[in-house]
Amino acid sequence: MTEEQKITVTIDGKEVSVDKDTTILSAANSIDIFIPTLCHSELVEPYSACRLCLVEIDNGRKKRLVTSCNYPIRKPITVKTKSERVKKHRKNILEMMLARWPNVKIIKDMAAFHGIKTPRYTSPLQDPQENACVLCGLCVRACEEDIWESALNFANRGPEREVMMGYGENIPQCEGCETCMSICPTHAIDMDKEDPNNPFDADLMRKAGMKLTREMVLLDDSQCRMRKVGTAHLTEIMDEYDLLPVQNYRFGSHTETKNIASDVFLKNYLTQGKPDGCWQGCTMACAKTADAFTLKTGPYKGDQVVVDGPEYETVGGCANMGIFDPEFVLEFNFYCDTYGLDTISTSTGMSFYMEMFEYGILNKERCGGLDLQFGNSDAALTFMHRMAAGDKDEFIQVASKGIRRVKDWLIKKGWGDKQIIEDCGMESKGLEYSEYVTKESLAQQGGYGMTLKGPQHDEAWLIFMDMVNNQIPTFQDKAEALHYFPMWRTWFGLNGLCKLPWNDVEPENNAETDEPAKVPGHVQNYVDYQNGMTGGNVDKEGLILQSERAYNWQRAMNVWMGRGTRNDDWIPYRSMGPVTKKEYESRKDRYDTQFVEQLGFTKQEVEKMSIEEKIQKLYEYRQNRYQKLMDAVYYRRGWTPNGIPTPQKMKQLGFSDKKMLSMLQKKIDQDQEKGLNSWGGIYGDDEQPPTDKDQYWLEW
Amino acid sequence: MSITVNGKTIEHIKKETISDLLKRMHYTFPLIIVKINGKLIKKKDYNETVILDKSEVKVIHLISGG
Ligand code: SF4
Ligand code: SF4
Ligand code: FES
């Protein structure tokens, strides 16, 4: 903002320079001058219902009274907030209010502050209730402007005026979000009586909710635009950072990404920005809707339908198939939803089949006549329709079960090189990868690989911290992050809460906190939420402990089922580094630099090596790095080098179940015999594994 | 004439502001924190804050999505 656009005003003799159109009220507040208000809130547009915020302004020609909450400063003016005229009017208003609502606390307090104890007259409209409605209109505006519902309205005129829902009945638009109740200054709205959850301290929870609502209303537009476009805002960002998966994760960006960027959907397709009911009354409202979209293929061809979404992962998945057509994105989104398919698994699967098609490992004949080239949107949709129709073609049958089965099938058929098939099929633990290119972030590889549920999208957090910020450089740093963040993530799942209000909006002062990446202010929201709900007294460490218990128990269950070992945490090489020459070339500078900076080669040596040689060297280096990361993470989590939770750790977490503890001990003993209790990484002279003690857990 | 950004050395450009640097680095993510030589710079000052030679700049990207 340049100086010209600033305007200097004088309020009660103090000068303050403000941006044009700032209200007198906020200018005054900014220099600690207090003006009483009743119907004002920064969460809603000013309405000037109460007139308590009156001030006297002087523009040099004439003096007049205005309501400060909605008076925009456009010229240098002089403002008096406590002139005799102001005081007289304000007193009159308060006296009237007190006569009408003699027992409402906020009115009584304000009146007393202005020297009125009892009004000089009685009002014919007197409402003696302590929680009488004072007609400030905050609830009506909050519902309309913040929740986008308009479930409340003023009914009737004059003395009969009252706030009403519909025609006095509960109407379906009401989300039950309680925003109206939280914003009401007199507690006139009470929904707690009807609250079936019977929380211990509803106020504590409501405060957390209002904190979030406030941030969403005031900050979201300049942060993640969740209310406008939802998670799809990430499409163009991921492209910019070379992280958007293109053609089965071979590349990280594409010139056509602009065609499927979030604004394209916002401008041309999205018709509703309302929450879809995953959490009633959520102000984040990340779900979007495209109404009246005409389908071009499949059983509903020609029909106009409502499409939910698209979310980032869906758009990213389309880029992964090499398709940059917004109408395909919507059609794909619709049919995935309709067929009960996950957009991530479907698109990642198809991207792999398309790559195999490109290499001739699959061809038209082998995949039921489909021309599965990257970018062929017709083939992609036909594949889905045939899969949904239960088509008996062998490929369609196998492919409908996902990448892991297709890998085994291709290898069994002997149609291609085993290694290339294994390296390119982006799944781990049988789950398809979500839509982020993890190649250049070791921590993110670990985030996807060393998690119980597989490479699912809500584990995609460390990529920036690691790759862009260079914030967690050592194996130990990464292991610490791979302890905290997955545990925190688990906590949301355990409590059935959404993770987005944690870090898809951030408090204004987040940057100034001790650990901004963890968004401490919002962690506190969840602490308050749980305590408010249960009456417990947990703190932020306590939340992590809850998760650690569940997480370790689940890991132990996996072990019990014959899984949950180091092998199960392995990931395909495509997620660790470049598999093909084209891929290497697309990031040649980055890789060549890594040879010099990390692998200790000279520039000349790098120049002399062939690409094949470089790919092979990187292959060994990066796989070993992943092994070392596993070592560090398992150690941090209290597991053996084979990834088994140790009975010692389980006991620390409070488990005493004998059957479980002895099962784990037995497994560890078996591993000892097989030599599996030693570190997997190969360490150089100047490096060390997390510890060199054999069976280190015995000391815990 | 160089500065470091998140530990990587890059060329120092005279009169470059934080906003300019973010553009140069293609840092478009909205949730970031900028520190110069350990000092936090507020968002509203990105346009005016000029980066001096040999500065150690941190552009910490927070997390979102998923
Ligand atoms: S609970 Fe929410 S949706 Fe219902 S009336 Fe109040 S603000 Fe509107
Ligand atoms: S119910 Fe409460 S918020 Fe709504 S108008 Fe009445 S006093 Fe204001
Ligand atoms: S606060 Fe300004 S009119 Fe009510």
Coordinates of C-alpha atoms in Angstrom, one line a residue, chain A residues 223 234 237 240-241 457 461 464 468-470 499 503-504 506 510-512 516-517, chain B residues 6-8 26-31 33 40 42 59-66:
Chain A
Q223 CA -4.4 -18.7 2.1
L234 CA -3.0 -27.6 -5.2
I237 CA 1.0 -25.4 -7.1
E240 CA 4.9 -25.3 -10.2
Y241 CA 7.0 -27.4 -7.7
H457 CA -3.0 -39.2 0.4
W461 CA 3.0 -34.1 4.3
F464 CA 7.8 -29.6 1.3
V468 CA 11.9 -27.6 -0.6
N469 CA 12.7 -26.3 2.9
N470 CA 15.6 -28.7 3.5
K499 CA -7.6 -33.0 9.3
N503 CA -3.4 -27.0 8.6
D504 CA -5.3 -25.9 5.5
E506 CA -3.5 -21.2 9.6
N510 CA 1.3 -19.1 13.2
A511 CA 4.6 -18.0 11.8
E512 CA 5.6 -16.5 15.2
P516 CA 4.8 -23.4 12.8
A517 CA 4.7 -26.7 10.8
Chain B
N6 CA 16.9 -23.0 2.3
G7 CA 20.6 -23.9 2.5
K8 CA 21.2 -23.7 -1.3
H26 CA 8.6 -20.2 -8.3
Y27 CA 7.5 -20.4 -4.7
T28 CA 3.7 -20.0 -5.2
F29 CA 2.5 -22.0 -2.2
P30 CA 0.4 -19.7 0.0
L31 CA 1.4 -21.0 3.4
I33 CA 7.2 -18.3 6.4
L40 CA 10.9 -13.3 10.7
K42 CA 5.9 -10.4 7.9
V59 CA 11.4 -19.9 2.9
I60 CA 9.7 -22.4 5.0
H61 CA 6.8 -24.1 3.3
L62 CA 4.2 -25.3 5.7
I63 CA 1.9 -28.2 5.0
S64 CA -1.6 -28.5 3.6
G65 CA -3.7 -30.8 1.5
G66 CA -4.2 -34.5 1.7

